[in-house]
CSV table of C-alpha atoms in Angstrom, one decimal:
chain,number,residue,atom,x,y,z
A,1,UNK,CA,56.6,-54.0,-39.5
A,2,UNK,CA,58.4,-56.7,-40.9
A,3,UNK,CA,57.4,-60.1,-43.1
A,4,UNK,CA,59.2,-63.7,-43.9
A,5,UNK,CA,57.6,-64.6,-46.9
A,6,UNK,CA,60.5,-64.9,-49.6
A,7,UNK,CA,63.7,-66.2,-49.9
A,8,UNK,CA,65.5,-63.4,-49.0
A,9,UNK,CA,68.7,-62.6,-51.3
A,10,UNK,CA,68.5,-65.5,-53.8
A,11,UNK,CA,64.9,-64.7,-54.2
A,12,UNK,CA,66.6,-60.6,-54.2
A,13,UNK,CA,69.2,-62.3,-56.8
A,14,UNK,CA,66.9,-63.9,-59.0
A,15,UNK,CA,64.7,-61.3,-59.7
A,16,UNK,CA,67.3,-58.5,-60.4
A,17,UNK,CA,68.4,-60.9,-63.1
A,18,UNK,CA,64.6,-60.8,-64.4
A,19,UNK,CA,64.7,-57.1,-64.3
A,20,UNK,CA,67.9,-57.1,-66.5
A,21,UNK,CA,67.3,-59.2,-69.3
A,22,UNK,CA,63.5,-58.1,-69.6
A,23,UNK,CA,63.1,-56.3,-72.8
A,24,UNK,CA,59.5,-54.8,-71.5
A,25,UNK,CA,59.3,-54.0,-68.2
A,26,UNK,CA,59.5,-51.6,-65.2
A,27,UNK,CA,63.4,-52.0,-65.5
A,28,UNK,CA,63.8,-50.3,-68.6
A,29,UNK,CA,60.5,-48.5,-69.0
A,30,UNK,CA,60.8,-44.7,-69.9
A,31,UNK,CA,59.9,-43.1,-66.3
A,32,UNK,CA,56.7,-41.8,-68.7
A,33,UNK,CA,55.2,-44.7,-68.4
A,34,UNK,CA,56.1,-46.0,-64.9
A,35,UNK,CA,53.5,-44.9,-62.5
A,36,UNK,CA,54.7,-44.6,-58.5
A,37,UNK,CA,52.8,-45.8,-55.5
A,38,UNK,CA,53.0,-46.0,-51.9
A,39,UNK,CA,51.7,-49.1,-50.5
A,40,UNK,CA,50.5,-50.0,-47.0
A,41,UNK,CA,49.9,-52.5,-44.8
A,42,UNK,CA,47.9,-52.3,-41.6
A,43,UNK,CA,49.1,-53.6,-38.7
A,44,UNK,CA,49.1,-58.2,-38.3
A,45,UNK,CA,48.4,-60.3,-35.3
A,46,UNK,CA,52.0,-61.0,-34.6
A,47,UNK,CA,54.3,-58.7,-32.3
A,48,UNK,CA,56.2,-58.1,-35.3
A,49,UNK,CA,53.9,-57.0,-37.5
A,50,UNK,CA,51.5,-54.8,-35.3
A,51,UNK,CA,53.4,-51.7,-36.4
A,52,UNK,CA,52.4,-52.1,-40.3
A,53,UNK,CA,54.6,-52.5,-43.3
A,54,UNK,CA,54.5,-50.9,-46.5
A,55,UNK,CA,56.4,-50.9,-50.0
A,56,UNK,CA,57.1,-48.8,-53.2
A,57,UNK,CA,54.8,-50.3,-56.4
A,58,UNK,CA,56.3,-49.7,-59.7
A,59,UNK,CA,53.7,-49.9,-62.7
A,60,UNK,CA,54.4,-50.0,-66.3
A,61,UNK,CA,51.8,-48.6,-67.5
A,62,UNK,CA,52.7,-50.2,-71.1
A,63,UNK,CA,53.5,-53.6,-70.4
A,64,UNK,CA,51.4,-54.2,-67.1
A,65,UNK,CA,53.8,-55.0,-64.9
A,66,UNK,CA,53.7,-54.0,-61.5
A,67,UNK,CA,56.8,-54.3,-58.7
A,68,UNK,CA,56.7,-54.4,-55.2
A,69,UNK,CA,59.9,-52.8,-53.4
A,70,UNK,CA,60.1,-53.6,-49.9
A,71,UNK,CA,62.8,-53.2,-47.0
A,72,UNK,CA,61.3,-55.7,-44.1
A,73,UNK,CA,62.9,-59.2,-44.8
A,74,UNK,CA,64.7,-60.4,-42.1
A,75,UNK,CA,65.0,-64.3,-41.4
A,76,UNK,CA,65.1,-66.3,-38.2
A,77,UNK,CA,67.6,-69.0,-39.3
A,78,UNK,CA,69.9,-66.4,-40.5
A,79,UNK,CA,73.3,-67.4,-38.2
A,80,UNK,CA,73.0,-66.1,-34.5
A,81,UNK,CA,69.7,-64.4,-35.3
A,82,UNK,CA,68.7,-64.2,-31.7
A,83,UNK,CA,72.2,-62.8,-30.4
A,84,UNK,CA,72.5,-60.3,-33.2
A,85,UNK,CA,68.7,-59.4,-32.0
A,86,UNK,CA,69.8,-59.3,-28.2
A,87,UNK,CA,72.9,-57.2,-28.6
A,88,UNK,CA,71.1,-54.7,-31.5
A,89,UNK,CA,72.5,-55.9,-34.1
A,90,UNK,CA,69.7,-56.9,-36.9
A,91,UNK,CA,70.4,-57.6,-40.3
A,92,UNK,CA,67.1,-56.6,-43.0
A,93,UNK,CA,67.2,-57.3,-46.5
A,94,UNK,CA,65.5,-55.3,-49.7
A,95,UNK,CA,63.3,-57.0,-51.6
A,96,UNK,CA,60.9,-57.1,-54.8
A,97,UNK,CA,58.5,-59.0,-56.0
A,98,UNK,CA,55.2,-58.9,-58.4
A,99,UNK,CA,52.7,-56.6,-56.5
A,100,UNK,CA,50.0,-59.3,-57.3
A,101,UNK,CA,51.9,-61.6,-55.3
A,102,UNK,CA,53.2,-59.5,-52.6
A,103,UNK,CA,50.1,-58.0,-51.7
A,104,UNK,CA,47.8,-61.0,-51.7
A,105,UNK,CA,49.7,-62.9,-48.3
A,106,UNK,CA,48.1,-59.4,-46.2
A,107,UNK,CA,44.7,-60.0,-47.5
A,108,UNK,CA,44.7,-63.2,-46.6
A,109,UNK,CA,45.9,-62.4,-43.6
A,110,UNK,CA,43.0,-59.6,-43.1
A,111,UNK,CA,44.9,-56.6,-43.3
A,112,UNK,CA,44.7,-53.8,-44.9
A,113,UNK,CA,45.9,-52.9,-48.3
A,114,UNK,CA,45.5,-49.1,-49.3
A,115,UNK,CA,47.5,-48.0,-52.7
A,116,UNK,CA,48.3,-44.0,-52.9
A,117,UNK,CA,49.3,-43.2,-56.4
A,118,UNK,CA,51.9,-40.2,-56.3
A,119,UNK,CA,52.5,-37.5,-59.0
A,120,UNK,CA,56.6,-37.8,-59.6
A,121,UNK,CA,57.2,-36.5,-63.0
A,122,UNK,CA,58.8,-38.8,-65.2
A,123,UNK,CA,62.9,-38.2,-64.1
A,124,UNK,CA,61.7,-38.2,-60.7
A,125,UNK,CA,60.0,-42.0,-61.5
A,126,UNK,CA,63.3,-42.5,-63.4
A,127,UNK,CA,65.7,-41.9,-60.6
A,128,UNK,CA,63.6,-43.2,-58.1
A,129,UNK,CA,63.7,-46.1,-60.2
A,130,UNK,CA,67.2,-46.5,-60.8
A,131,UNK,CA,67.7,-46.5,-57.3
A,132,UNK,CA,65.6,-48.9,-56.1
A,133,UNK,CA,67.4,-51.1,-59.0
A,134,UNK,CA,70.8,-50.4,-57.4
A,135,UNK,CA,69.6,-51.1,-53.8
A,136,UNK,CA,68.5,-54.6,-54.6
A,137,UNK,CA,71.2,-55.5,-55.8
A,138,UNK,CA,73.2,-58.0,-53.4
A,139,UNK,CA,75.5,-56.2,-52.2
A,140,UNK,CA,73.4,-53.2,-51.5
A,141,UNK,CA,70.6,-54.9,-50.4
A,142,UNK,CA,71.4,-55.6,-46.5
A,143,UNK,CA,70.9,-52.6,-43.8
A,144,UNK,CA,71.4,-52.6,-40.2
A,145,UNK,CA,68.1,-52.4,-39.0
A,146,UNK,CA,66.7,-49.4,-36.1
A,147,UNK,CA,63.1,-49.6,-34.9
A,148,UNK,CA,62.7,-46.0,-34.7
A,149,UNK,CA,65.3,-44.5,-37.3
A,150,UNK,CA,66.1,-46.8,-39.5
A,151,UNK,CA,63.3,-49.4,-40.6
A,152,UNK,CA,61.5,-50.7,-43.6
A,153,UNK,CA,59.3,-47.0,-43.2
A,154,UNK,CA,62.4,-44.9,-43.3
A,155,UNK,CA,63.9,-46.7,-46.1
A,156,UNK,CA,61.1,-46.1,-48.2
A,157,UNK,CA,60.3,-42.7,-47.1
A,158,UNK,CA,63.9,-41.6,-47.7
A,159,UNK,CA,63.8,-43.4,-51.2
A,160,UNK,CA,60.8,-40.9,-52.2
A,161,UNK,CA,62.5,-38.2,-50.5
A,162,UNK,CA,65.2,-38.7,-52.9
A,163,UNK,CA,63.7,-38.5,-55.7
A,164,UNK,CA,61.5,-35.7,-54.9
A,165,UNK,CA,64.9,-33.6,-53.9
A,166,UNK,CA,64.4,-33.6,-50.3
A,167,UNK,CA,60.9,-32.0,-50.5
A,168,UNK,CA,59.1,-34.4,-48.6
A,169,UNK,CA,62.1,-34.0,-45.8
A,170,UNK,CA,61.7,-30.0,-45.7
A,171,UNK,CA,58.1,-30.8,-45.3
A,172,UNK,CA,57.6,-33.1,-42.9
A,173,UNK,CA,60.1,-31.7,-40.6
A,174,UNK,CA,58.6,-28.1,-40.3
A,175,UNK,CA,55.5,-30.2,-38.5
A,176,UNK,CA,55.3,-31.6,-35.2
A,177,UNK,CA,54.5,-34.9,-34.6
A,178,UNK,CA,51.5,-36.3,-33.0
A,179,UNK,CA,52.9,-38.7,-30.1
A,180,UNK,CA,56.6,-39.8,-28.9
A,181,UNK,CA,58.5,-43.6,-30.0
A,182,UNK,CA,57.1,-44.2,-26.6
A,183,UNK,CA,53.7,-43.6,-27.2
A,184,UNK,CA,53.7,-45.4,-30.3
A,185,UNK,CA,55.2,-48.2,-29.1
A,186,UNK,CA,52.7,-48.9,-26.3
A,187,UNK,CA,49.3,-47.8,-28.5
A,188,UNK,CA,50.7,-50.5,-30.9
A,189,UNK,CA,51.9,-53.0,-28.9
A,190,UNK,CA,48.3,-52.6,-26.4
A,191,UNK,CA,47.5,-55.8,-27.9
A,192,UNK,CA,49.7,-57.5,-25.9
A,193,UNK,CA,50.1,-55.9,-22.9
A,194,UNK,CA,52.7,-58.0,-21.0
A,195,UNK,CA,54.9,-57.5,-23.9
A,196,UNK,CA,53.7,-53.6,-23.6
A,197,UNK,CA,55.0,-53.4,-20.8
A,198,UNK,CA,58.2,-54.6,-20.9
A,199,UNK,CA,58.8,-52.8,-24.2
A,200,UNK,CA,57.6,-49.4,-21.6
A,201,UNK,CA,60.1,-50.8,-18.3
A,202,UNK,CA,63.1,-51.2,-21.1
A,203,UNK,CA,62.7,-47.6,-23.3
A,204,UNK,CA,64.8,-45.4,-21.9
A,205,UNK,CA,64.7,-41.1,-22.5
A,206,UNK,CA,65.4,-41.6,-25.9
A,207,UNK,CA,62.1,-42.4,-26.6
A,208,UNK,CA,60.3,-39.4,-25.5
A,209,UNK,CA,61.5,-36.8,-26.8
A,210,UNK,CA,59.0,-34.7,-28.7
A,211,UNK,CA,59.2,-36.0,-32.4
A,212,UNK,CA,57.7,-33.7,-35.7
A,213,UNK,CA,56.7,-35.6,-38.8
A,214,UNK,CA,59.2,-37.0,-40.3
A,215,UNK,CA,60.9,-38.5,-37.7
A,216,UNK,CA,56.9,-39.8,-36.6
A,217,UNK,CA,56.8,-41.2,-40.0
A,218,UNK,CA,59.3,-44.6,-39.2
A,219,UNK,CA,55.2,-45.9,-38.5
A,220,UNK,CA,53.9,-46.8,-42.2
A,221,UNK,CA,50.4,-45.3,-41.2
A,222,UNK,CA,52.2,-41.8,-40.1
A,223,UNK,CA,53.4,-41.8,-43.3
A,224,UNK,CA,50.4,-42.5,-45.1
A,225,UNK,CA,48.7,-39.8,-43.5
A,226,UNK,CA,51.7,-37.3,-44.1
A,227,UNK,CA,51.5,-38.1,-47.8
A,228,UNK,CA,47.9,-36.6,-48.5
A,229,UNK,CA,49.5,-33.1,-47.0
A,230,UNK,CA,52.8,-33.1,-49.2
A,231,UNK,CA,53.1,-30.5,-51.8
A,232,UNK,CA,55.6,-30.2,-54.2
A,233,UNK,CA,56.3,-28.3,-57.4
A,234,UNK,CA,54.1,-28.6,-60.7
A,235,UNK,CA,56.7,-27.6,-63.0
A,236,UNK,CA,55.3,-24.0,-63.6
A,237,UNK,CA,56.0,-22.3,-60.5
A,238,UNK,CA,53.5,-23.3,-57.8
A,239,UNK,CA,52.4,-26.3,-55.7
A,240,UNK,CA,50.3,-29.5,-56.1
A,241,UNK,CA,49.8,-32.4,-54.2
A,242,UNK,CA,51.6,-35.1,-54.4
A,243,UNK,CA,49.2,-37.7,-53.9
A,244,UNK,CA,47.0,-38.2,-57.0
A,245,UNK,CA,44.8,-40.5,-55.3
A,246,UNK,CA,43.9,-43.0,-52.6
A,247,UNK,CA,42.1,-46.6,-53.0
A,248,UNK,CA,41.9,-49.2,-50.4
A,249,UNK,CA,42.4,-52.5,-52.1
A,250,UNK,CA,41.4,-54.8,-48.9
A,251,UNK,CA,40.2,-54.0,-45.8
A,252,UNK,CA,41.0,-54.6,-42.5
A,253,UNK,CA,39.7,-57.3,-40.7
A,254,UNK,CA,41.5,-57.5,-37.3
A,255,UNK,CA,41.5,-55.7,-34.3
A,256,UNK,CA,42.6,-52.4,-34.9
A,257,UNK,CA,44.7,-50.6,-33.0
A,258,UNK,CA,43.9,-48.1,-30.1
A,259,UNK,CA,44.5,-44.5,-31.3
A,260,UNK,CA,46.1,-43.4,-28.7
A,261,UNK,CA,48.5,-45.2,-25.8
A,262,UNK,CA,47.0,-46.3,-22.8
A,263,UNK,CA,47.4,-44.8,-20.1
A,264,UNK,CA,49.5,-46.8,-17.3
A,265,UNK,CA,49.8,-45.1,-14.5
A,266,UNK,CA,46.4,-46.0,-12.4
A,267,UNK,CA,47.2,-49.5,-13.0
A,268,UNK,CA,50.4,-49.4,-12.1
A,269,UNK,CA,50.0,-47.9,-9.3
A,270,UNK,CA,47.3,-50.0,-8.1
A,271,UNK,CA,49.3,-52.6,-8.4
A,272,UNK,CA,52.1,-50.8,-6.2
A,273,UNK,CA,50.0,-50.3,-3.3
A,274,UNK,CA,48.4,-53.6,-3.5
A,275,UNK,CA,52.0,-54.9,-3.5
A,276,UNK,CA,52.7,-53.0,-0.7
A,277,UNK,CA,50.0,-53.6,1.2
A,278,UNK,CA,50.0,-57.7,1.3
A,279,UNK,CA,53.8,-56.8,2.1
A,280,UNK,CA,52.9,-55.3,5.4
A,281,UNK,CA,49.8,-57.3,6.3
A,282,UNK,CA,51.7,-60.6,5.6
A,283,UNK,CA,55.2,-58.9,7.9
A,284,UNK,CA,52.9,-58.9,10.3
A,285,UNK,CA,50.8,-62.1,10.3
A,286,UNK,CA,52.1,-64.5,8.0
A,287,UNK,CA,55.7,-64.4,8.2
A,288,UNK,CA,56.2,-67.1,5.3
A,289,UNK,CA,54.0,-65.5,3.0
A,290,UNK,CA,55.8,-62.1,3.6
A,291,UNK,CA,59.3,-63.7,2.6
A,292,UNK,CA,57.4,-65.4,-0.6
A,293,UNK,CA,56.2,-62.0,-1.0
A,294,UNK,CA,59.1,-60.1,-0.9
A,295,UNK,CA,60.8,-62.7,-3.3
A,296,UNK,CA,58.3,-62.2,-5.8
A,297,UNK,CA,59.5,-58.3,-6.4
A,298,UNK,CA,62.9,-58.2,-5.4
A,299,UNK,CA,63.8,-61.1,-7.5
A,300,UNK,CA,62.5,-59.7,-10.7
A,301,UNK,CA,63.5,-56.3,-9.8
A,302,UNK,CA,67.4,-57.4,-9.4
A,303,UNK,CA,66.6,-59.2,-12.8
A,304,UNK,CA,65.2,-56.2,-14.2
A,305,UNK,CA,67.9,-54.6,-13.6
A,306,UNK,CA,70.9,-56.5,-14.7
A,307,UNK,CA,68.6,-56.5,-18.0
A,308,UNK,CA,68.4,-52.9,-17.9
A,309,UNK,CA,72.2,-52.8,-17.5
A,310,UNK,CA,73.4,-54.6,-20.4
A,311,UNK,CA,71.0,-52.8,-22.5
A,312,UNK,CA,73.1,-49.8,-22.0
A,313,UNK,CA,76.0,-51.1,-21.6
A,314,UNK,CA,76.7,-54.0,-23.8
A,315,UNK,CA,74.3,-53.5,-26.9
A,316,UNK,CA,73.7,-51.0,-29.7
A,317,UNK,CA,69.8,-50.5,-28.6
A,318,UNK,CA,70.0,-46.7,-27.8
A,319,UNK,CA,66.6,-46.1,-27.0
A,320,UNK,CA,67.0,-48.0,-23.9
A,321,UNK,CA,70.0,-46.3,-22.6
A,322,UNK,CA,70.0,-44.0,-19.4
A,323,UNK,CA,67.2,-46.0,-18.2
A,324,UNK,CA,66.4,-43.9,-15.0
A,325,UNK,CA,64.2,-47.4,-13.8
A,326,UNK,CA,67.8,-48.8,-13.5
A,327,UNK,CA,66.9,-46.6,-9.8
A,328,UNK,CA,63.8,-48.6,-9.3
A,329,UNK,CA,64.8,-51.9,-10.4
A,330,UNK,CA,68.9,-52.6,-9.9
A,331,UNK,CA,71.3,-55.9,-8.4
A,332,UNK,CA,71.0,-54.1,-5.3
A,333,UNK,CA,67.8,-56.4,-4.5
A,334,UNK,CA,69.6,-59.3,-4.7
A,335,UNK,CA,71.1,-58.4,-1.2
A,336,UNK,CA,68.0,-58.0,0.5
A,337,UNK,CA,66.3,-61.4,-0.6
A,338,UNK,CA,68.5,-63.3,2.6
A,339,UNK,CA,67.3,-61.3,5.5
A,340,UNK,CA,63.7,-61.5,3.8
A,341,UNK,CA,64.3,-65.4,4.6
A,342,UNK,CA,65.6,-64.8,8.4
A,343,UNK,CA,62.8,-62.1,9.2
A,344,UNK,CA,60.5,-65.2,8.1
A,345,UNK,CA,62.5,-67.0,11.2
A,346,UNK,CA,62.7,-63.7,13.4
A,347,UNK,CA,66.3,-63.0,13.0
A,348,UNK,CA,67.2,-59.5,12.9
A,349,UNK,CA,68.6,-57.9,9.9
A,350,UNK,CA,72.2,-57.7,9.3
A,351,UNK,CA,73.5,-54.0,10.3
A,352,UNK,CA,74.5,-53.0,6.6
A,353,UNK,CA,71.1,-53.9,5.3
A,354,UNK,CA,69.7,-50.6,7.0
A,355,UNK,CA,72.4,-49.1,4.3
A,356,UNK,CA,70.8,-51.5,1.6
A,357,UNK,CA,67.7,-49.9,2.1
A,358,UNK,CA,68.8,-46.4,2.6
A,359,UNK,CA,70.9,-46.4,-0.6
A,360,UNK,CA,67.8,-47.9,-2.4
A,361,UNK,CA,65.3,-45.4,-1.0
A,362,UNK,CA,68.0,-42.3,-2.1
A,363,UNK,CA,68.0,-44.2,-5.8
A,364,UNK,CA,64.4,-43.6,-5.4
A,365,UNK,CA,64.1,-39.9,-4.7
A,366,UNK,CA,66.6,-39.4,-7.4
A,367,UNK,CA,64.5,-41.1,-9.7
A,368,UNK,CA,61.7,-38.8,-8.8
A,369,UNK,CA,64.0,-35.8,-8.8
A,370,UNK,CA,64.9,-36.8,-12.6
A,371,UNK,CA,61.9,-37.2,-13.5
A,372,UNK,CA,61.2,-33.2,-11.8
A,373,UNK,CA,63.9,-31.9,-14.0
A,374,UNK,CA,63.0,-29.2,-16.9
A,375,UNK,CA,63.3,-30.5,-20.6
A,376,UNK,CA,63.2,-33.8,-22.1
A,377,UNK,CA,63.3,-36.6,-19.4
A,378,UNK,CA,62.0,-40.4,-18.9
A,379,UNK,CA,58.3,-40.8,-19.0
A,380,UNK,CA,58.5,-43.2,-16.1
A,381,UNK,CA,55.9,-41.8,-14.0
A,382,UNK,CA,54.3,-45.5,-14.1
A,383,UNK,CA,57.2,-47.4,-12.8
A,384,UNK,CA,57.8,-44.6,-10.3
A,385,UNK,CA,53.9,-45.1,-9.1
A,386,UNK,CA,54.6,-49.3,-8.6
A,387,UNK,CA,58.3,-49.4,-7.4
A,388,UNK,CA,57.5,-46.5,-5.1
A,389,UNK,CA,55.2,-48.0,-2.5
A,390,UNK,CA,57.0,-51.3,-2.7
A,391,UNK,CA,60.4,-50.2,-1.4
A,392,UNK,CA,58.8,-48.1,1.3
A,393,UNK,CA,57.0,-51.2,2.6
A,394,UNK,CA,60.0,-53.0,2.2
A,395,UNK,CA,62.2,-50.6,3.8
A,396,UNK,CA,59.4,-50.3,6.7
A,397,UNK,CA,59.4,-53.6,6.8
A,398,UNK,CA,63.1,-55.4,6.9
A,399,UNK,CA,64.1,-52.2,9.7
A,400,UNK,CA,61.7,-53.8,12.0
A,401,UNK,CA,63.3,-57.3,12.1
A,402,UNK,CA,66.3,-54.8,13.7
C-alpha cells in the first residue's frame, strides 16, 4: 500500500514552494477549472505493496497541469525505522508530484492504473484543494501510520469526505462490508503464504469484527468500488453520482489477487495430526527422533508466544492484542523441551511436568471455550485445528515416561 520512490519531505518541501510561486497552476486555479480524480493502484509483487495504493489527481483544466497527492511515503533509512516498525510506531509522509511522473513507476511495474473522475462542484474542488495544500506542508505532512484505520486509503478517503461534507462517511457507513481486516489480510497476502500465516497466528479479535464500508475501504480497491455507488447532491434538490467516469490507464500485468481468503483450516489441520502422529510413532520407536520432534513445535511455540506477548503488551499494534493463540502457543513450552531430552534416554518425567501439561491442556479448552462464546471473537479455528492434536500427543506422550 505503500511506495519509496521520492525524496520524502525535501522532495514534499520543494514542490510546495513550486505550488506557491506558480502563477498558472493547480495551486491557485479557480476550483472551476480544477478537475478531481481518484487514482488507483493495483496491488505490486512486494509484501508491501500487495494491498494497492492510490492518490488524489488535481487537473487544471487551463494550464494542463496535473498533481498527484499521495499519503504512502515512508523510508527505510529514516532513524530506528525497524524499532519504530516493531513496537507500532510508523512514521508516513504526504506527498505530491506530477501525475505523469507518479503514475508511470506502476506501469512499469505492471500494475494497474484506473483514473475515476469525480463530480465536486467547484468550492468542493476548492476546499479539497486547499487542504491538500495545507497537509503537505512540512509540518503537517507526517502521520502515524495504522494498517487498518489509518493508512494512505483512509487519508485520502477522509480528504474527499471532507470536502463532500461527510457524505461519502454517511454513505459508506449505512453498508456492510464484504469481508473482516482478517480476511483481507490473508486474500492479499496469499501470495506469500508463510508470511500469510504469520500475519493470521499474530491478528488478534480486533481483526474480525464485522466491518461495513467505510471502515472496508482502508483497501484502495474497496474504495474504488464504493465510489461508483456514492451519491451526493446536484445542487437542485436530488442525487447524482459522484463518479463521472472510469478509465483504466494501464493494465494489470501480475498475478492478481485471490478474491476471496483462503481457507486455512484443512491444511492446518492436516498438518496438526500429521504432527501428532510422527510424535507418537517416533515416542515409541525412535526415541531421538521423538525428542527432535518434539523440539521442532515446542520451540517455536514458546517463541511464538513470547512474540505474541510483547505484541500486546509492549507495542501500539492493537490488532494483535488479546491474542487467544497466546493459549496455544505460550513460554510454558519452554519447560517441557528438558524432559523431551530425558524421555529420549528413558528417564521419567519430573513430577511437576504432569502440571505443565495439565495447565497447558486447560489453556487449550479455554481457547476452544472462547472461541464457543456468542459475539465477536478470534477466528482462530485454524490454529485451534494444528495446536490441538499436538499437545494431546505431547501430553500422551511425556505422562508415559512417568
Amino acid at each position: 500500500m505503500h511506495r519509496t520512490g521520492y525524496t520524502l519531505l525535501l522532495f514534499a518541501l520543494l514542490l510546495f514552494g513550486v505550488f506557491s510561486s506558480a502563477r498558472a497552476s493547480v495551486a491557485d486555479a479557480p476550483g472551476a477549472d480544477l478537475e478531481v480524480s481518484l487514482i488507483t493502484y493495483g496491488p505490486g509483487e512486494t509484501y508491501w505493496e500487495r494491498f494497492g495504493h492510490d492518490a488524489i489527481e488535481l487537473r487544471d483544466n487551463v494550464s494542463g497541469e496535473a498533481i498527484n497527492f499521495n499519503y504512502g511515503v515512508f523510508d527505510f533509512n529514516e532513524s530506528n525505522f525497524f524499532v519504530n516498525f516493531a513496537r507500532g510506531r510508523m512514521h508516513y509522509l504526504m506527498d505530491a508530484a506530477p501525475s505523469g511522473l507518479d503514475e508511470s513507476d506502476y506501469v512499469t511495474a505492471g500494475r494497474s492504473v484506473t483514473r475515476q473522475r469525480l463530480a465536486l462542484n467547484a468550492d468542493q474542488t476548492a476546499a479539497l484543494r486547499d487542504f491538500l495544500l495545507w497537509n503537505l506542508r512540512p509540518e503537517n505532512a507526517g502521520y502515524n501510520y495504522d494498517y487498518y484505520v489509518d493508512n494512505c486509503t483512509t487519508r485520502v478517503r477522509d480528504a474527499l469526505d471532507k470536502a463532500l461534507g461527510g457524505v461519502l462517511k454517511s454513505q459508506l457507513s449505512a453498508r456492510a462490508g464484504g469481508m473482516t481486516y482478517r480476511q483481507q489480510t490473508a486474500r492479499l497476502m496469499s501470495a506469500q503464504p508463510w508470511l500469510m500465516l504469520v500475519l493470521d497466528l499474530g491478528l488478534g479479535p480486533y481483526a474480525d469484527q464485522p466491518l461495513n464500508a467505510w471502515q472496508e475501504s482502508f483497501l484502495p480497491m474497496v474504495l474504488q468500488a464504493q465510489m461508483r455507488d456514492a451519491r451526493i447532491d446536484n445542487g437542485h434538490g436530488s442525487l447524482q453520482p459522484l463518479l463521472q467516469d472510469e478509465q483504466l490507464l494501464s493494465p494489470n500485468r501480475l498475478e492478481v489477487p485471490p478474491p476471496n481468503a483462503p481457507d486455512l483450516r484443512l491444511p492446518l489441520a492436516l498438518a496438526g495430526l500429521l504432527a501428532a502422529s510422527l510424535l507418537v510413532a517416533a515416542r515409541r520407536w525412535w526415541p531421538t527422533g521423538y525428542a527432535l520432534l518434539g523440539t521442532l513445535y515446542l520451540l517455536p511455540a514458546g517463541l511464538v508466544g513470547i512474540l505474541l506477548l510483547m505484541l500486546w503488551t509492549l507495542t501500539t499494534h492493537h490488532s494483535a492484542w488479546a491474542n487467544a493463540n497466546l493459549l496455544l502457543f505460550n513460554p510454558l513450552a519452554f519447560v517441557l523441551l528438558p524432559t523431551l531430552w530425558r524421555a529420549r534416554r528413558g528417564l521419567a518425567a519430573a513430577r511437576f511436568i504432569d502440571g505443565v501439561i495439565a495447565l497447558q491442556l486447560l489453556a487449550g479448552l479455554a481457547a476452544v471455550l472462547l472461541h464457543l462464546l456468542p459475539g465477536v471473537v478470534q477466528q482462530n479455528q485454524p490454529w485451534l485445528l494444528f495446536a490441538l492434536p499436538c499437545w494431546i500427543a505431547l501430553a500422551w506422550s511425556l505422562r508415559r515416561t512417568g
